[in-house]
mmCIF file of C-alpha atoms in Angstrom:
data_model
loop_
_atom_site.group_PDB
_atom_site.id
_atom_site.type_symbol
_atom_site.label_atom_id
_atom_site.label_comp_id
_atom_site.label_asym_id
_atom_site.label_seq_id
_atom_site.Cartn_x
_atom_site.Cartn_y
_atom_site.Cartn_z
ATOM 1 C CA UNK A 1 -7.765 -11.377 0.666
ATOM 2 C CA UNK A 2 -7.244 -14.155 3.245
ATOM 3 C CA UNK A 3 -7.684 -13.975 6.862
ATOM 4 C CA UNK A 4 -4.467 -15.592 8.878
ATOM 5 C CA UNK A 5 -4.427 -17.807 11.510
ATOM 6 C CA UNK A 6 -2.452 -16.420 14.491
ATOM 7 C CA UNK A 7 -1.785 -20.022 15.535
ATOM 8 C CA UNK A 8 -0.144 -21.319 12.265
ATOM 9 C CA UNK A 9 0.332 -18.549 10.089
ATOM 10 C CA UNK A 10 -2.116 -20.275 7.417
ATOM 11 C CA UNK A 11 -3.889 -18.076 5.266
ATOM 12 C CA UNK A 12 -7.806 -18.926 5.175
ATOM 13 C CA UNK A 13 -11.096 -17.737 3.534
ATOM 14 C CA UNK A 14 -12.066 -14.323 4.504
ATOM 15 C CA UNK A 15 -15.353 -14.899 7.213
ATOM 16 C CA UNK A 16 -13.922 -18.327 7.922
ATOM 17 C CA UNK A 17 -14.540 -18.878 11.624
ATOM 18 C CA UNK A 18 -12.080 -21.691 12.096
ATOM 19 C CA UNK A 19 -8.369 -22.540 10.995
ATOM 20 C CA UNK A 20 -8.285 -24.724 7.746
ATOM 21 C CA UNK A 21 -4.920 -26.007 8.789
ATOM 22 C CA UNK A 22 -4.894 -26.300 12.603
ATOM 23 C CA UNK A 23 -8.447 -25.574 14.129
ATOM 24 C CA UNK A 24 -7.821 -22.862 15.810
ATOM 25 C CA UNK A 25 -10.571 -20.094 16.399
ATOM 26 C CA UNK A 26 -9.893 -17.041 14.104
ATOM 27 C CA UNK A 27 -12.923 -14.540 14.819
ATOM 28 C CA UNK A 28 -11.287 -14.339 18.365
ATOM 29 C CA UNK A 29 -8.184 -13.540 17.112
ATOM 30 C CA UNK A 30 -9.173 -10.935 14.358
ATOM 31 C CA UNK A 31 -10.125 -8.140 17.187
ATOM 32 C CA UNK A 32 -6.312 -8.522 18.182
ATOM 33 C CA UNK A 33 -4.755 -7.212 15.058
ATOM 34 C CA UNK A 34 -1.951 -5.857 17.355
ATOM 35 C CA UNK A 35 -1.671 -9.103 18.607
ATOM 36 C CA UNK A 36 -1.164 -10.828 15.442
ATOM 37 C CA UNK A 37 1.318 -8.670 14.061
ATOM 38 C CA UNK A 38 3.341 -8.696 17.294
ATOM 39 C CA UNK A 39 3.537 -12.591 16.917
ATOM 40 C CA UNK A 40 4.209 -12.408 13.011
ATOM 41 C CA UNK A 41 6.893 -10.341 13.168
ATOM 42 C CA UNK A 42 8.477 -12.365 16.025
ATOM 43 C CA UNK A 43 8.103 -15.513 14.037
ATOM 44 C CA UNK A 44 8.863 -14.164 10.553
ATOM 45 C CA UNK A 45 12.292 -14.837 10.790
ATOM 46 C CA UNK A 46 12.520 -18.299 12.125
ATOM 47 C CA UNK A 47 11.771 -20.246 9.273
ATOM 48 C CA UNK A 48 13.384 -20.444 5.578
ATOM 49 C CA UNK A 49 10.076 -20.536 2.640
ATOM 50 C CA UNK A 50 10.901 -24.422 2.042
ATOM 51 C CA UNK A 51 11.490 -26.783 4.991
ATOM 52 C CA UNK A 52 9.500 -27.598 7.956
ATOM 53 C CA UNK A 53 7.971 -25.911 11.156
ATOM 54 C CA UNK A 54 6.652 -26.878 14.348
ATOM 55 C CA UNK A 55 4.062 -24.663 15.743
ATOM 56 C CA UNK A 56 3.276 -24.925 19.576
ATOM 57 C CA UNK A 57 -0.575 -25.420 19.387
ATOM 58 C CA UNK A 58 -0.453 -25.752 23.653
ATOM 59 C CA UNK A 59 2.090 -25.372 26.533
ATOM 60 C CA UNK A 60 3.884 -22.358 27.650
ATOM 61 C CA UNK A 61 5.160 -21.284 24.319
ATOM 62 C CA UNK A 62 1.993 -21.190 22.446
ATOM 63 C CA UNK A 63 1.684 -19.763 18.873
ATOM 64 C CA UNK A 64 5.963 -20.232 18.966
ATOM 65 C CA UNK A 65 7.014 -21.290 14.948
ATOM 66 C CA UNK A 66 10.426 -24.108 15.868
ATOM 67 C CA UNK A 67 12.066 -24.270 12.304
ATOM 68 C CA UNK A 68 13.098 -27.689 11.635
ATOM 69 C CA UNK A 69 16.866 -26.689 9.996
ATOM 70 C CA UNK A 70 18.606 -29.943 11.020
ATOM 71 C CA UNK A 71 18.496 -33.616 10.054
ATOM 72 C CA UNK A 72 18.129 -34.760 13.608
ATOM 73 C CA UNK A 73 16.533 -32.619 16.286
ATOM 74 C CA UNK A 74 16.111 -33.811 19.892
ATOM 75 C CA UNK A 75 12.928 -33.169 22.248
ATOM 76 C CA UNK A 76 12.925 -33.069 25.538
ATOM 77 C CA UNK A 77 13.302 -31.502 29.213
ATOM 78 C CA UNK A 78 16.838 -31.695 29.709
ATOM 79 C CA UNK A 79 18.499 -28.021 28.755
ATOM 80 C CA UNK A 80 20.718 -28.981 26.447
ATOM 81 C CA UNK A 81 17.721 -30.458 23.833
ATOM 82 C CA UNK A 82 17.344 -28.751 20.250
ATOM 83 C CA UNK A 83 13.891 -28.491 21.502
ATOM 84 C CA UNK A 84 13.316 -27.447 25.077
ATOM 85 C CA UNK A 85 9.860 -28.285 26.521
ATOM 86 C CA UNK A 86 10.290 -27.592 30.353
ATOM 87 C CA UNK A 87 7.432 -29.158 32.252
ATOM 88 C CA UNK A 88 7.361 -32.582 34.551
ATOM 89 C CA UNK A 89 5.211 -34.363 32.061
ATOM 90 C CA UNK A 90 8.182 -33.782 29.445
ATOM 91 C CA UNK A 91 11.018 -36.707 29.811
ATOM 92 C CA UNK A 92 14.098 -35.359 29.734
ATOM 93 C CA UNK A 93 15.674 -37.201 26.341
ATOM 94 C CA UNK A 94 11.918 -37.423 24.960
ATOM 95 C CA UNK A 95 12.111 -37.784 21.348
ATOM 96 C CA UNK A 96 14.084 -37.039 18.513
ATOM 97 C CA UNK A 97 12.488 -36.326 14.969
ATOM 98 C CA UNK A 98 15.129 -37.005 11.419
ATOM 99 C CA UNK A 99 14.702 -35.931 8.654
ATOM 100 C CA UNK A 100 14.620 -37.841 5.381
ATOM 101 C CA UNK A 101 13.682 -37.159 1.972
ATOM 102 C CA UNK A 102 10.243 -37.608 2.452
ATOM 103 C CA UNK A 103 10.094 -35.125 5.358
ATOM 104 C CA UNK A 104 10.592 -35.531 9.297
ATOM 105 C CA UNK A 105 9.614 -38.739 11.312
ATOM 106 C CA UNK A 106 8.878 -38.535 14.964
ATOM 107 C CA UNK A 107 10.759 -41.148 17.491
ATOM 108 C CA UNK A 108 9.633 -41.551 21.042
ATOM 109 C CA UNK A 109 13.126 -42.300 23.374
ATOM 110 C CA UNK A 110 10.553 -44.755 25.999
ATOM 111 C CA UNK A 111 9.319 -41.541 27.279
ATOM 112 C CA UNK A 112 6.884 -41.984 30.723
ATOM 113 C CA UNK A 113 4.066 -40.067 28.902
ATOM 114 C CA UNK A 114 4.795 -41.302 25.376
ATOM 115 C CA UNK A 115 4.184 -39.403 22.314
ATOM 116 C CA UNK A 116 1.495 -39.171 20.362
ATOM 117 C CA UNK A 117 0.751 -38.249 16.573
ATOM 118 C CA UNK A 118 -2.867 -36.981 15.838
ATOM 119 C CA UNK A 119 -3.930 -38.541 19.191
ATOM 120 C CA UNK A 120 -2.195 -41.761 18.249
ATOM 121 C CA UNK A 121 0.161 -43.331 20.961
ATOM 122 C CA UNK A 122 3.366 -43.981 18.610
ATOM 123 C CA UNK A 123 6.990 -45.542 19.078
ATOM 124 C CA UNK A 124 7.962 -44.089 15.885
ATOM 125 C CA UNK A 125 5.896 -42.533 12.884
ATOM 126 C CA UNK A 126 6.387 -40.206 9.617
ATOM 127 C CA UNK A 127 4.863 -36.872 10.230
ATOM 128 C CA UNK A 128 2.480 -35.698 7.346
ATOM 129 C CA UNK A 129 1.744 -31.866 6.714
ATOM 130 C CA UNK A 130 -0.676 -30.773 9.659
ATOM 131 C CA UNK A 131 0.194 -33.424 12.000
ATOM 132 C CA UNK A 132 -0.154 -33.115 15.203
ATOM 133 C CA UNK A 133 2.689 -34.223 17.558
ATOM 134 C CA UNK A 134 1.865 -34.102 21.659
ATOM 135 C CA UNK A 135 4.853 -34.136 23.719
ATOM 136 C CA UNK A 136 3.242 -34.075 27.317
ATOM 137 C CA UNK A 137 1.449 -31.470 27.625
ATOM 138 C CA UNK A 138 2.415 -30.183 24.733
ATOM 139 C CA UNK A 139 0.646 -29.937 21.348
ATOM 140 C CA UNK A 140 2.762 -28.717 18.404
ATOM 141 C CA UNK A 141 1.682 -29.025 14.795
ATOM 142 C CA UNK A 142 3.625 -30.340 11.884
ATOM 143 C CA UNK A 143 3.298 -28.189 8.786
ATOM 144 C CA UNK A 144 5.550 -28.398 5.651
ATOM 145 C CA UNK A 145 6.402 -24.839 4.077
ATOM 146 C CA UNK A 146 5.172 -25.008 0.560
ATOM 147 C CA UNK A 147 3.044 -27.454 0.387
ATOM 148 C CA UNK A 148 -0.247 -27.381 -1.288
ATOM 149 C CA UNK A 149 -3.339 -26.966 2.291
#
């Protein structure tokens, strides 16, 4: 039996006290069973068993899943953006991640807080399974459905 993350989803070693995939504190989270399910069952849905997710690691969605489901997918402030992060330190066309065959790549827009992969300051990078992409405040993690953690 594994214990999962509530962050990521990512099954880990039973008495594990941190995430495998993400980092995230799990003893915390394993006195909040109803917690966990609540979030599971929210997420469940989002996301087809291959293909990519996003998982808001911090901002004011936290523990959200964002299925990647098209071959370009824009980031950014303004409203009408496949991904909506609404706070000031988000520019409003941000970034814009494509898919190719090898996965998604990440493409900053000349944002005023530029993006950043695994702490990185990047123009443009490939994103890796358990990546972590910051968007202003925001810290969402890469993770490829499927693959081998």
């Amino acid at each position: 039996m594994a214990a999962s993350c509530p962050n990521c989803g990512y099954d880990n070693p039973l008495g594990a006290n941190f995430c495998s995939s993400c980092g995230d504190q799990l003893r915390a989270a394993a006195d909040s069973e109803t917690e966990r399910i609540t979030i599971t069952e929210l997420d469940a849905p989002v996301a087809p068993p291959q293909g990519a997710v996003l998982v808001v690691r911090t901002g004011s969605k936290r523990g959200s899943r964002i299925a990647l489901d098209a071959d370009q997918i824009s980031i950014g402030r303004q409203e009408d953006s496949d991904i909506f992060l609404d706070d000031i330190t988000v520019s409003r066309n941000h970034a814009t991640l494509r898919r190719s065959a090898s996965g998604f790549s990440v493409q900053d827009h000349g944002s005023l807080n530029g993006t950043y992969v695994n702490k990185k300051l990047v123009e443009g990078s490939e994103l890796v399974d358990g990546d972590e992409l910051q968007i202003g405040k925001f810290k969402l993690v890469y993770l490829e459905l499927g693959a081998e953690r």
